[in-house]
Amino acid sequence: MLVTPEVSGQGLARVEGWDDEARAWEPYPVMLLRLTKRAEVPATGTLPAPHGGDGPVSRPSWWADMAEQRRAAEEWIQRVRRSLRGTPTMLLAHGQNMRSHWTWLQDSKVVADKFRDGHAPARRLDPDLRLVRVRTSRGRETAQWWGVNPDGANGLAAHLWTNPNTGPETACVFWSTTPKARTFKLSVAADKLAPRVNTKGKLTVDTDKAAWNPGLVELTVLGCHTEDGDSPEALALAAHQLRQAPDVPDALSLPLPLHLAGLAQEYVLPTRAEEDETPSADAAADADPDAGAAPGLAKEPEPQDEQEQLSLFDAS
């Protein structure tokens, strides 16, 4: 997703999506409609055999398929980056969603203020490009948070944080926290194990109420140009502010561009029929792209599992 502020300065922005076939950016609603058409499965007909042959079809190994996906993903990033050359851009990348295909985002491979896509080695970051990696509490990769209150129950502080032992000029890792969602009325002093005394002095039990589990969002400024006046803290603050969309009353789990990109996958991924669906206990999670597992990010199979899986496709 590409979110571009309007020059009017009135807080409006233009939201576009990348059309890889047309090699151009198009309005977000138009992109969603095209995604729906491209995801349609023919009602009749058969899939052609590979190479035009009629022999048995064997499934490629997990590793070969993943290598092809990584090659395609990095070449796609390269095309998108070229389309924005010459335009000041802050690239937001969701770590848990992207690092398995864009391996440059992994801690063991990334190098500060450099960039790698396609087959070329890492090189100096383009003058107009900044890179921020976003990690959420999915998979317990980031911690929950709270604020210590010496006069009573602890609370959930909303702010942009960094390591107090790191100076603001050298810090590149920040943490974003937001207020509790309005739909969750449960007090932070609630106890699911025992009754408590509420603010009115009465004994109450909270075991039947839904609680809100806070999640810390990590914002790592992997690439910027401090020698030209860039401030990593300002870039992290921009990503933090993008979690509070103007038309959404509660904060998002991800910055707005990543949130919209996550919602777009609902237009291409298969879903269950309405009559087969069961009501969700948490309807709010359905609109949160970060709540469920990202598609296509299956873990590497064990060697024996891979052999057993391939045997199902071998000709007898």
PDB file of C-alpha atoms in Angstrom:
ATOM      1  CA  MET A   1       0.000   0.000   0.000  1.00  0.00           C
ATOM      2  CA  LEU A   2       1.126   3.534  -0.770  1.00  0.00           C
ATOM      3  CA  VAL A   3      -0.220   6.307   1.475  1.00  0.00           C
ATOM      4  CA  THR A   4       0.676   9.769   0.127  1.00  0.00           C
ATOM      5  CA  PRO A   5      -0.246  12.955   2.057  1.00  0.00           C
ATOM      6  CA  GLU A   6      -2.098  15.529  -0.023  1.00  0.00           C
ATOM      7  CA  VAL A   7      -0.305  18.815  -0.658  1.00  0.00           C
ATOM      8  CA  SER A   8      -3.280  20.738   0.735  1.00  0.00           C
ATOM      9  CA  GLY A   9      -1.950  20.177   4.253  1.00  0.00           C
ATOM     10  CA  GLN A  10      -5.439  19.418   5.628  1.00  0.00           C
ATOM     11  CA  GLY A  11      -4.564  15.932   6.888  1.00  0.00           C
ATOM     12  CA  LEU A  12      -5.886  14.102   3.813  1.00  0.00           C
ATOM     13  CA  ALA A  13      -3.972  11.325   2.065  1.00  0.00           C
ATOM     14  CA  ARG A  14      -4.210   9.312  -1.130  1.00  0.00           C
ATOM     15  CA  VAL A  15      -4.233   5.500  -0.707  1.00  0.00           C
ATOM     16  CA  GLU A  16      -3.061   3.376  -3.628  1.00  0.00           C
ATOM     17  CA  GLY A  17      -2.116  -0.223  -4.311  1.00  0.00           C
ATOM     18  CA  TRP A  18       0.514  -1.630  -6.652  1.00  0.00           C
ATOM     19  CA  ASP A  19      -0.725  -3.366  -9.820  1.00  0.00           C
ATOM     20  CA  ASP A  20       2.137  -5.649 -10.782  1.00  0.00           C
ATOM     21  CA  GLU A  21       0.693  -6.437 -14.197  1.00  0.00           C
ATOM     22  CA  ALA A  22       0.285  -2.790 -15.185  1.00  0.00           C
ATOM     23  CA  ARG A  23       3.476  -1.785 -13.289  1.00  0.00           C
ATOM     24  CA  ALA A  24       1.614   1.184 -11.823  1.00  0.00           C
ATOM     25  CA  TRP A  25      -0.070   2.457  -8.672  1.00  0.00           C
ATOM     26  CA  GLU A  26      -3.872   2.567  -8.712  1.00  0.00           C
ATOM     27  CA  PRO A  27      -6.548   3.694  -6.217  1.00  0.00           C
ATOM     28  CA  TYR A  28      -7.097   1.270  -3.343  1.00  0.00           C
ATOM     29  CA  PRO A  29     -10.754   0.435  -4.212  1.00  0.00           C
ATOM     30  CA  VAL A  30      -9.786  -0.288  -7.825  1.00  0.00           C
ATOM     31  CA  MET A  31      -7.000  -2.588  -6.668  1.00  0.00           C
ATOM     32  CA  LEU A  32      -9.376  -4.535  -4.412  1.00  0.00           C
ATOM     33  CA  LEU A  33     -11.784  -5.125  -7.289  1.00  0.00           C
ATOM     34  CA  ARG A  34      -8.971  -6.363  -9.513  1.00  0.00           C
ATOM     35  CA  LEU A  35      -7.708  -8.666  -6.781  1.00  0.00           C
ATOM     36  CA  THR A  36     -11.175 -10.196  -6.529  1.00  0.00           C
ATOM     37  CA  LYS A  37     -11.300 -10.897 -10.276  1.00  0.00           C
ATOM     38  CA  ARG A  38      -7.803 -12.380 -10.352  1.00  0.00           C
ATOM     39  CA  ALA A  39      -8.624 -14.700  -7.449  1.00  0.00           C
ATOM     40  CA  GLU A  40     -11.647 -16.229  -9.184  1.00  0.00           C
ATOM     41  CA  VAL A  41     -11.400 -19.973  -9.820  1.00  0.00           C
ATOM     42  CA  PRO A  42     -12.932 -21.272 -13.097  1.00  0.00           C
ATOM     43  CA  ALA A  43     -16.154 -23.178 -12.487  1.00  0.00           C
ATOM     44  CA  THR A  44     -15.385 -25.739 -15.212  1.00  0.00           C
ATOM     45  CA  GLY A  45     -12.346 -27.048 -17.001  1.00  0.00           C
ATOM     46  CA  THR A  46      -9.150 -28.680 -15.855  1.00  0.00           C
ATOM     47  CA  LEU A  47      -5.775 -27.330 -14.960  1.00  0.00           C
ATOM     48  CA  PRO A  48      -3.136 -27.870 -17.655  1.00  0.00           C
ATOM     49  CA  ALA A  49      -0.390 -30.351 -16.941  1.00  0.00           C
ATOM     50  CA  PRO A  50       3.100 -28.853 -16.581  1.00  0.00           C
ATOM     51  CA  HIS A  51       5.170 -28.649 -19.778  1.00  0.00           C
ATOM     52  CA  GLY A  52       2.116 -29.714 -21.757  1.00  0.00           C
ATOM     53  CA  GLY A  53       2.594 -33.393 -20.904  1.00  0.00           C
ATOM     54  CA  ASP A  54       0.108 -35.998 -19.753  1.00  0.00           C
ATOM     55  CA  GLY A  55       2.341 -37.789 -17.271  1.00  0.00           C
ATOM     56  CA  PRO A  56       2.040 -37.840 -13.484  1.00  0.00           C
ATOM     57  CA  VAL A  57       2.257 -34.533 -11.666  1.00  0.00           C
ATOM     58  CA  SER A  58       4.740 -34.347  -8.787  1.00  0.00           C
ATOM     59  CA  ARG A  59       4.736 -31.636  -6.196  1.00  0.00           C
ATOM     60  CA  PRO A  60       7.969 -29.628  -5.816  1.00  0.00           C
ATOM     61  CA  SER A  61       9.755 -29.862  -2.495  1.00  0.00           C
ATOM     62  CA  TRP A  62       9.019 -27.332   0.218  1.00  0.00           C
ATOM     63  CA  TRP A  63      12.522 -25.867  -0.103  1.00  0.00           C
ATOM     64  CA  ALA A  64      12.350 -25.463  -3.881  1.00  0.00           C
ATOM     65  CA  ASP A  65       8.935 -23.851  -3.619  1.00  0.00           C
ATOM     66  CA  MET A  66      10.108 -21.483  -0.868  1.00  0.00           C
ATOM     67  CA  ALA A  67      13.177 -20.500  -2.894  1.00  0.00           C
ATOM     68  CA  GLU A  68      10.937 -19.609  -5.831  1.00  0.00           C
ATOM     69  CA  GLN A  69       8.607 -17.595  -3.580  1.00  0.00           C
ATOM     70  CA  ARG A  70      11.548 -15.686  -2.117  1.00  0.00           C
ATOM     71  CA  ARG A  71      12.923 -14.907  -5.565  1.00  0.00           C
ATOM     72  CA  ALA A  72       9.517 -13.639  -6.733  1.00  0.00           C
ATOM     73  CA  ALA A  73       8.979 -11.570  -3.561  1.00  0.00           C
ATOM     74  CA  GLU A  74      12.370  -9.857  -3.750  1.00  0.00           C
ATOM     75  CA  GLU A  75      11.960  -9.091  -7.438  1.00  0.00           C
ATOM     76  CA  TRP A  76       8.518  -7.632  -6.644  1.00  0.00           C
ATOM     77  CA  ILE A  77      10.070  -5.397  -3.963  1.00  0.00           C
ATOM     78  CA  GLN A  78      12.653  -4.283  -6.500  1.00  0.00           C
ATOM     79  CA  ARG A  79       9.963  -3.238  -9.001  1.00  0.00           C
ATOM     80  CA  VAL A  80       7.992  -1.349  -6.355  1.00  0.00           C
ATOM     81  CA  ARG A  81      11.115   0.430  -5.133  1.00  0.00           C
ATOM     82  CA  ARG A  82      12.011   1.548  -8.640  1.00  0.00           C
ATOM     83  CA  SER A  83       8.530   3.017  -9.118  1.00  0.00           C
ATOM     84  CA  LEU A  84       9.136   5.341  -6.143  1.00  0.00           C
ATOM     85  CA  ARG A  85      12.670   6.402  -7.017  1.00  0.00           C
ATOM     86  CA  GLY A  86      13.073  10.146  -6.553  1.00  0.00           C
ATOM     87  CA  THR A  87      10.121  10.370  -4.144  1.00  0.00           C
ATOM     88  CA  PRO A  88      10.790  10.638  -0.377  1.00  0.00           C
ATOM     89  CA  THR A  89       9.447   7.337   0.964  1.00  0.00           C
ATOM     90  CA  MET A  90       9.283   5.568   4.323  1.00  0.00           C
ATOM     91  CA  LEU A  91       8.958   1.821   3.690  1.00  0.00           C
ATOM     92  CA  LEU A  92       7.095  -0.060   6.436  1.00  0.00           C
ATOM     93  CA  ALA A  93       7.667  -3.821   6.555  1.00  0.00           C
ATOM     94  CA  HIS A  94       5.798  -6.202   8.877  1.00  0.00           C
ATOM     95  CA  GLY A  95       8.515  -8.444  10.282  1.00  0.00           C
ATOM     96  CA  GLN A  96       6.465 -11.567  11.083  1.00  0.00           C
ATOM     97  CA  ASN A  97       4.682 -11.395   7.730  1.00  0.00           C
ATOM     98  CA  MET A  98       7.602 -10.587   5.426  1.00  0.00           C
ATOM     99  CA  ARG A  99      10.933 -11.841   6.749  1.00  0.00           C
ATOM    100  CA  SER A 100      10.457 -15.467   5.629  1.00  0.00           C
ATOM    101  CA  HIS A 101      10.219 -14.272   1.993  1.00  0.00           C
ATOM    102  CA  TRP A 102      12.309 -11.107   2.187  1.00  0.00           C
ATOM    103  CA  THR A 103      15.146 -12.581   4.219  1.00  0.00           C
ATOM    104  CA  TRP A 104      16.948  -9.223   4.420  1.00  0.00           C
ATOM    105  CA  LEU A 105      14.630  -8.329   7.332  1.00  0.00           C
ATOM    106  CA  GLN A 106      16.016 -11.091   9.541  1.00  0.00           C
ATOM    107  CA  ASP A 107      18.200  -9.986  12.452  1.00  0.00           C
ATOM    108  CA  SER A 108      21.086 -12.172  11.289  1.00  0.00           C
ATOM    109  CA  LYS A 109      21.169 -10.596   7.798  1.00  0.00           C
ATOM    110  CA  VAL A 110      20.074  -6.970   8.012  1.00  0.00           C
ATOM    111  CA  VAL A 111      22.719  -4.225   8.023  1.00  0.00           C
ATOM    112  CA  ALA A 112      21.893  -0.720   9.214  1.00  0.00           C
ATOM    113  CA  ASP A 113      21.388   1.908   6.511  1.00  0.00           C
ATOM    114  CA  LYS A 114      21.738  -0.578   3.654  1.00  0.00           C
ATOM    115  CA  PHE A 115      19.182  -2.293   1.435  1.00  0.00           C
ATOM    116  CA  ARG A 116      18.927  -5.512  -0.538  1.00  0.00           C
ATOM    117  CA  ASP A 117      16.290  -6.740  -2.983  1.00  0.00           C
ATOM    118  CA  GLY A 118      16.391  -8.941  -6.054  1.00  0.00           C
ATOM    119  CA  HIS A 119      19.672 -10.812  -6.632  1.00  0.00           C
ATOM    120  CA  ALA A 120      22.044  -7.896  -6.080  1.00  0.00           C
ATOM    121  CA  PRO A 121      24.143  -7.723  -2.888  1.00  0.00           C
ATOM    122  CA  ALA A 122      23.344  -5.211  -0.164  1.00  0.00           C
ATOM    123  CA  ARG A 123      24.092  -1.643  -1.143  1.00  0.00           C
ATOM    124  CA  ARG A 124      23.786   1.845   0.282  1.00  0.00           C
ATOM    125  CA  LEU A 125      20.248   3.011   0.940  1.00  0.00           C
ATOM    126  CA  ASP A 126      18.777   5.203  -1.799  1.00  0.00           C
ATOM    127  CA  PRO A 127      18.782   8.914  -0.832  1.00  0.00           C
ATOM    128  CA  ASP A 128      14.962   9.111  -0.811  1.00  0.00           C
ATOM    129  CA  LEU A 129      14.282   5.806   0.976  1.00  0.00           C
ATOM    130  CA  ARG A 130      13.834   5.030   4.680  1.00  0.00           C
ATOM    131  CA  LEU A 131      13.123   1.549   6.093  1.00  0.00           C
ATOM    132  CA  VAL A 132      11.181   0.772   9.282  1.00  0.00           C
ATOM    133  CA  ARG A 133      10.493  -2.802  10.423  1.00  0.00           C
ATOM    134  CA  VAL A 134       7.364  -3.402  12.511  1.00  0.00           C
ATOM    135  CA  ARG A 135       7.049  -6.347  14.900  1.00  0.00           C
ATOM    136  CA  THR A 136       3.966  -7.137  16.971  1.00  0.00           C
ATOM    137  CA  SER A 137       3.134  -9.503  19.819  1.00  0.00           C
ATOM    138  CA  ARG A 138       2.189 -12.277  17.388  1.00  0.00           C
ATOM    139  CA  GLY A 139       4.060 -15.402  18.441  1.00  0.00           C
ATOM    140  CA  ARG A 140       4.987 -13.618  21.705  1.00  0.00           C
ATOM    141  CA  GLU A 141       7.855 -11.832  19.965  1.00  0.00           C
ATOM    142  CA  THR A 142       7.225  -8.657  21.929  1.00  0.00           C
ATOM    143  CA  ALA A 143       6.176  -8.303  25.538  1.00  0.00           C
ATOM    144  CA  GLN A 144       3.056  -6.875  27.123  1.00  0.00           C
ATOM    145  CA  TRP A 145       3.454  -3.591  28.947  1.00  0.00           C
ATOM    146  CA  TRP A 146       2.188  -1.729  31.962  1.00  0.00           C
ATOM    147  CA  GLY A 147       2.902   1.400  33.957  1.00  0.00           C
ATOM    148  CA  VAL A 148       3.755   1.195  37.654  1.00  0.00           C
ATOM    149  CA  ASN A 149       1.487   3.320  39.833  1.00  0.00           C
ATOM    150  CA  PRO A 150       2.771   3.685  43.403  1.00  0.00           C
ATOM    151  CA  ASP A 151      -0.630   4.950  44.594  1.00  0.00           C
ATOM    152  CA  GLY A 152      -2.809   2.091  43.340  1.00  0.00           C
ATOM    153  CA  ALA A 153      -3.387  -0.368  40.556  1.00  0.00           C
ATOM    154  CA  ASN A 154      -0.970  -0.378  37.647  1.00  0.00           C
ATOM    155  CA  GLY A 155      -2.149   1.109  34.358  1.00  0.00           C
ATOM    156  CA  LEU A 156      -1.520   0.830  30.620  1.00  0.00           C
ATOM    157  CA  ALA A 157       0.532   3.816  29.534  1.00  0.00           C
ATOM    158  CA  ALA A 158       0.229   5.008  25.906  1.00  0.00           C
ATOM    159  CA  HIS A 159       3.332   6.511  24.364  1.00  0.00           C
ATOM    160  CA  LEU A 160       6.358   5.993  22.103  1.00  0.00           C
ATOM    161  CA  TRP A 161       9.224   4.525  24.091  1.00  0.00           C
ATOM    162  CA  THR A 162      12.913   3.752  23.699  1.00  0.00           C
ATOM    163  CA  ASN A 163      15.708   2.428  25.864  1.00  0.00           C
ATOM    164  CA  PRO A 164      16.430   5.118  28.487  1.00  0.00           C
ATOM    165  CA  ASN A 165      20.120   4.155  28.396  1.00  0.00           C
ATOM    166  CA  THR A 166      20.318   5.039  24.692  1.00  0.00           C
ATOM    167  CA  GLY A 167      20.584   8.629  23.561  1.00  0.00           C
ATOM    168  CA  PRO A 168      17.850  10.012  21.260  1.00  0.00           C
ATOM    169  CA  GLU A 169      20.424  10.580  18.516  1.00  0.00           C
ATOM    170  CA  THR A 170      21.625   6.950  18.480  1.00  0.00           C
ATOM    171  CA  ALA A 171      18.430   5.022  19.295  1.00  0.00           C
ATOM    172  CA  CYS A 172      16.959   3.006  16.419  1.00  0.00           C
ATOM    173  CA  VAL A 173      14.595   0.638  18.274  1.00  0.00           C
ATOM    174  CA  PHE A 174      11.352   2.069  19.651  1.00  0.00           C
ATOM    175  CA  TRP A 175       8.158   0.656  21.156  1.00  0.00           C
ATOM    176  CA  SER A 176       4.640   1.874  20.477  1.00  0.00           C
ATOM    177  CA  THR A 177       1.786   1.557  22.991  1.00  0.00           C
ATOM    178  CA  THR A 178      -1.790   2.799  22.685  1.00  0.00           C
ATOM    179  CA  PRO A 179      -4.755   3.241  25.040  1.00  0.00           C
ATOM    180  CA  LYS A 180      -7.114   0.386  25.805  1.00  0.00           C
ATOM    181  CA  ALA A 181      -9.833  -0.071  23.191  1.00  0.00           C
ATOM    182  CA  ARG A 182     -13.217   1.447  24.062  1.00  0.00           C
ATOM    183  CA  THR A 183     -14.991  -1.898  23.573  1.00  0.00           C
ATOM    184  CA  PHE A 184     -13.193  -3.320  26.617  1.00  0.00           C
ATOM    185  CA  LYS A 185     -14.583  -1.807  29.806  1.00  0.00           C
ATOM    186  CA  LEU A 186     -12.832  -4.130  32.235  1.00  0.00           C
ATOM    187  CA  SER A 187     -10.644  -2.410  34.816  1.00  0.00           C
ATOM    188  CA  VAL A 188      -6.906  -2.998  34.813  1.00  0.00           C
ATOM    189  CA  ALA A 189      -7.316  -4.027  38.463  1.00  0.00           C
ATOM    190  CA  ALA A 190      -9.556  -6.956  37.501  1.00  0.00           C
ATOM    191  CA  ASP A 191      -8.660 -10.402  38.782  1.00  0.00           C
ATOM    192  CA  LYS A 192      -9.872 -13.585  37.077  1.00  0.00           C
ATOM    193  CA  LEU A 193      -8.859 -15.766  40.031  1.00  0.00           C
ATOM    194  CA  ALA A 194     -10.583 -14.074  42.938  1.00  0.00           C
ATOM    195  CA  PRO A 195     -13.163 -11.376  43.777  1.00  0.00           C
ATOM    196  CA  ARG A 196     -11.969  -7.780  44.162  1.00  0.00           C
ATOM    197  CA  VAL A 197     -13.245  -4.544  45.623  1.00  0.00           C
ATOM    198  CA  ASN A 198     -14.255  -2.060  42.926  1.00  0.00           C
ATOM    199  CA  THR A 199     -14.063   1.737  43.040  1.00  0.00           C
ATOM    200  CA  LYS A 200     -17.460   1.866  44.778  1.00  0.00           C
ATOM    201  CA  GLY A 201     -16.246  -0.315  47.618  1.00  0.00           C
ATOM    202  CA  LYS A 202     -18.302  -3.325  46.571  1.00  0.00           C
ATOM    203  CA  LEU A 203     -17.103  -6.859  46.013  1.00  0.00           C
ATOM    204  CA  THR A 204     -17.197  -7.885  42.342  1.00  0.00           C
ATOM    205  CA  VAL A 205     -16.204 -10.882  40.229  1.00  0.00           C
ATOM    206  CA  ASP A 206     -14.697 -10.442  36.745  1.00  0.00           C
ATOM    207  CA  THR A 207     -14.491 -14.040  35.537  1.00  0.00           C
ATOM    208  CA  ASP A 208     -17.402 -13.552  33.096  1.00  0.00           C
ATOM    209  CA  LYS A 209     -15.983 -10.444  31.389  1.00  0.00           C
ATOM    210  CA  ALA A 210     -13.688 -10.192  28.364  1.00  0.00           C
ATOM    211  CA  ALA A 211     -10.285  -8.692  29.051  1.00  0.00           C
ATOM    212  CA  TRP A 212      -7.955  -6.831  26.711  1.00  0.00           C
ATOM    213  CA  ASN A 213      -4.408  -8.146  26.419  1.00  0.00           C
ATOM    214  CA  PRO A 214      -2.001  -5.319  25.549  1.00  0.00           C
ATOM    215  CA  GLY A 215       0.655  -5.950  22.947  1.00  0.00           C
ATOM    216  CA  LEU A 216       3.867  -3.995  22.488  1.00  0.00           C
ATOM    217  CA  VAL A 217       4.621  -2.954  18.882  1.00  0.00           C
ATOM    218  CA  GLU A 218       8.316  -2.718  18.055  1.00  0.00           C
ATOM    219  CA  LEU A 219       9.405  -0.086  15.533  1.00  0.00           C
ATOM    220  CA  THR A 220      12.985  -0.550  14.325  1.00  0.00           C
ATOM    221  CA  VAL A 221      14.429   2.110  12.045  1.00  0.00           C
ATOM    222  CA  LEU A 222      16.676  -0.090   9.911  1.00  0.00           C
ATOM    223  CA  GLY A 223      17.607   2.539   7.370  1.00  0.00           C
ATOM    224  CA  CYS A 224      17.698   6.350   7.275  1.00  0.00           C
ATOM    225  CA  HIS A 225      20.097   9.192   6.492  1.00  0.00           C
ATOM    226  CA  THR A 226      21.178  10.774   9.768  1.00  0.00           C
ATOM    227  CA  GLU A 227      24.041  12.555   8.005  1.00  0.00           C
ATOM    228  CA  ASP A 228      21.425  14.452   5.970  1.00  0.00           C
ATOM    229  CA  GLY A 229      19.329  15.403   8.982  1.00  0.00           C
ATOM    230  CA  ASP A 230      17.086  12.334   9.374  1.00  0.00           C
ATOM    231  CA  SER A 231      15.891  11.606  12.905  1.00  0.00           C
ATOM    232  CA  PRO A 232      15.136   7.916  13.690  1.00  0.00           C
ATOM    233  CA  GLU A 233      12.867   9.075  16.506  1.00  0.00           C
ATOM    234  CA  ALA A 234      10.806  11.203  14.090  1.00  0.00           C
ATOM    235  CA  LEU A 235      10.405   8.264  11.694  1.00  0.00           C
ATOM    236  CA  ALA A 236       9.320   5.977  14.541  1.00  0.00           C
ATOM    237  CA  LEU A 237       6.893   8.655  15.758  1.00  0.00           C
ATOM    238  CA  ALA A 238       5.343   8.844  12.278  1.00  0.00           C
ATOM    239  CA  ALA A 239       4.790   5.062  12.277  1.00  0.00           C
ATOM    240  CA  HIS A 240       3.383   5.300  15.805  1.00  0.00           C
ATOM    241  CA  GLN A 241       0.920   8.019  14.757  1.00  0.00           C
ATOM    242  CA  LEU A 242      -0.188   5.920  11.769  1.00  0.00           C
ATOM    243  CA  ARG A 243      -1.636   3.396  14.220  1.00  0.00           C
ATOM    244  CA  GLN A 244      -4.344   5.964  15.021  1.00  0.00           C
ATOM    245  CA  ALA A 245      -6.320   6.225  11.783  1.00  0.00           C
ATOM    246  CA  PRO A 246      -8.567   9.325  11.525  1.00  0.00           C
ATOM    247  CA  ASP A 247     -11.737   7.318  10.780  1.00  0.00           C
ATOM    248  CA  VAL A 248     -11.159   4.577  13.393  1.00  0.00           C
ATOM    249  CA  PRO A 249     -11.987   5.360  17.051  1.00  0.00           C
ATOM    250  CA  ASP A 250      -9.507   2.840  18.503  1.00  0.00           C
ATOM    251  CA  ALA A 251      -5.841   2.364  17.683  1.00  0.00           C
ATOM    252  CA  LEU A 252      -4.816  -0.235  15.093  1.00  0.00           C
ATOM    253  CA  SER A 253      -2.461  -3.112  15.799  1.00  0.00           C
ATOM    254  CA  LEU A 254      -0.376  -2.048  12.786  1.00  0.00           C
ATOM    255  CA  PRO A 255       0.319   1.302  11.126  1.00  0.00           C
ATOM    256  CA  LEU A 256      -2.412   2.191   8.632  1.00  0.00           C
ATOM    257  CA  PRO A 257      -0.569   1.186   5.397  1.00  0.00           C
ATOM    258  CA  LEU A 258       0.181  -2.281   6.809  1.00  0.00           C
ATOM    259  CA  HIS A 259      -3.367  -2.570   8.135  1.00  0.00           C
ATOM    260  CA  LEU A 260      -4.859  -1.856   4.690  1.00  0.00           C
ATOM    261  CA  ALA A 261      -2.431  -4.256   3.032  1.00  0.00           C
ATOM    262  CA  GLY A 262      -3.468  -6.974   5.470  1.00  0.00           C
ATOM    263  CA  LEU A 263      -7.162  -6.409   4.788  1.00  0.00           C
ATOM    264  CA  ALA A 264      -6.531  -6.727   1.045  1.00  0.00           C
ATOM    265  CA  GLN A 265      -5.622 -10.399   1.463  1.00  0.00           C
ATOM    266  CA  GLU A 266      -9.268 -11.142   2.254  1.00  0.00           C
ATOM    267  CA  TYR A 267     -10.006 -10.438  -1.408  1.00  0.00           C
ATOM    268  CA  VAL A 268      -7.674 -13.149  -2.702  1.00  0.00           C
ATOM    269  CA  LEU A 269      -7.567 -15.872  -0.040  1.00  0.00           C
ATOM    270  CA  PRO A 270     -10.251 -18.600   0.114  1.00  0.00           C
ATOM    271  CA  THR A 271     -12.814 -18.218   2.873  1.00  0.00           C
ATOM    272  CA  ARG A 272     -15.414 -20.521   4.381  1.00  0.00           C
ATOM    273  CA  ALA A 273     -19.006 -20.380   3.217  1.00  0.00           C
ATOM    274  CA  GLU A 274     -21.272 -18.269   5.406  1.00  0.00           C
ATOM    275  CA  GLU A 275     -23.462 -21.217   6.378  1.00  0.00           C
ATOM    276  CA  ASP A 276     -20.385 -23.073   7.675  1.00  0.00           C
ATOM    277  CA  GLU A 277     -19.073 -20.226   9.771  1.00  0.00           C
ATOM    278  CA  THR A 278     -19.444 -20.153  13.511  1.00  0.00           C
ATOM    279  CA  PRO A 279     -19.805 -16.837  15.344  1.00  0.00           C
ATOM    280  CA  SER A 280     -16.503 -15.502  16.580  1.00  0.00           C
ATOM    281  CA  ALA A 281     -16.062 -14.846  20.283  1.00  0.00           C
ATOM    282  CA  ASP A 282     -14.194 -11.691  19.444  1.00  0.00           C
ATOM    283  CA  ALA A 283     -15.716  -9.951  16.432  1.00  0.00           C
ATOM    284  CA  ALA A 284     -13.088  -7.221  16.607  1.00  0.00           C
ATOM    285  CA  ALA A 285     -10.368  -9.734  15.738  1.00  0.00           C
ATOM    286  CA  ASP A 286     -11.963 -10.331  12.335  1.00  0.00           C
ATOM    287  CA  ALA A 287     -11.006  -6.806  11.264  1.00  0.00           C
ATOM    288  CA  ASP A 288      -7.451  -7.045  12.592  1.00  0.00           C
ATOM    289  CA  PRO A 289      -4.987  -8.410  10.013  1.00  0.00           C
ATOM    290  CA  ASP A 290      -2.457  -9.077  12.757  1.00  0.00           C
ATOM    291  CA  ALA A 291      -4.830 -11.206  14.860  1.00  0.00           C
ATOM    292  CA  GLY A 292      -4.586 -14.346  12.740  1.00  0.00           C
ATOM    293  CA  ALA A 293      -1.645 -16.212  11.315  1.00  0.00           C
ATOM    294  CA  ALA A 294      -0.246 -14.763   8.126  1.00  0.00           C
ATOM    295  CA  PRO A 295      -1.009 -16.934   5.078  1.00  0.00           C
ATOM    296  CA  GLY A 296       1.683 -18.922   3.342  1.00  0.00           C
ATOM    297  CA  LEU A 297       4.167 -18.754   6.219  1.00  0.00           C
ATOM    298  CA  ALA A 298       4.224 -22.447   7.115  1.00  0.00           C
ATOM    299  CA  LYS A 299       7.268 -23.617   9.029  1.00  0.00           C
ATOM    300  CA  GLU A 300       9.903 -25.758   7.389  1.00  0.00           C
ATOM    301  CA  PRO A 301       8.780 -29.420   7.495  1.00  0.00           C
ATOM    302  CA  GLU A 302      10.813 -32.183   9.041  1.00  0.00           C
ATOM    303  CA  PRO A 303      12.719 -34.298   6.463  1.00  0.00           C
ATOM    304  CA  GLN A 304      10.656 -37.423   7.154  1.00  0.00           C
ATOM    305  CA  ASP A 305       7.415 -35.429   6.811  1.00  0.00           C
ATOM    306  CA  GLU A 306       8.609 -34.044   3.483  1.00  0.00           C
ATOM    307  CA  GLN A 307       9.326 -37.531   2.137  1.00  0.00           C
ATOM    308  CA  GLU A 308       5.946 -38.852   3.254  1.00  0.00           C
ATOM    309  CA  GLN A 309       4.217 -35.862   1.665  1.00  0.00           C
ATOM    310  CA  LEU A 310       5.987 -36.284  -1.664  1.00  0.00           C
ATOM    311  CA  SER A 311       5.176 -39.976  -1.771  1.00  0.00           C
ATOM    312  CA  LEU A 312       1.487 -39.109  -2.151  1.00  0.00           C
ATOM    313  CA  PHE A 313       2.232 -37.503  -5.525  1.00  0.00           C
ATOM    314  CA  ASP A 314       4.661 -40.073  -6.946  1.00  0.00           C
ATOM    315  CA  ALA A 315       3.478 -42.332  -9.712  1.00  0.00           C
ATOM    316  CA  SER A 316       3.001 -45.935  -8.654  1.00  0.00           C
TER     317      SER A 316
END
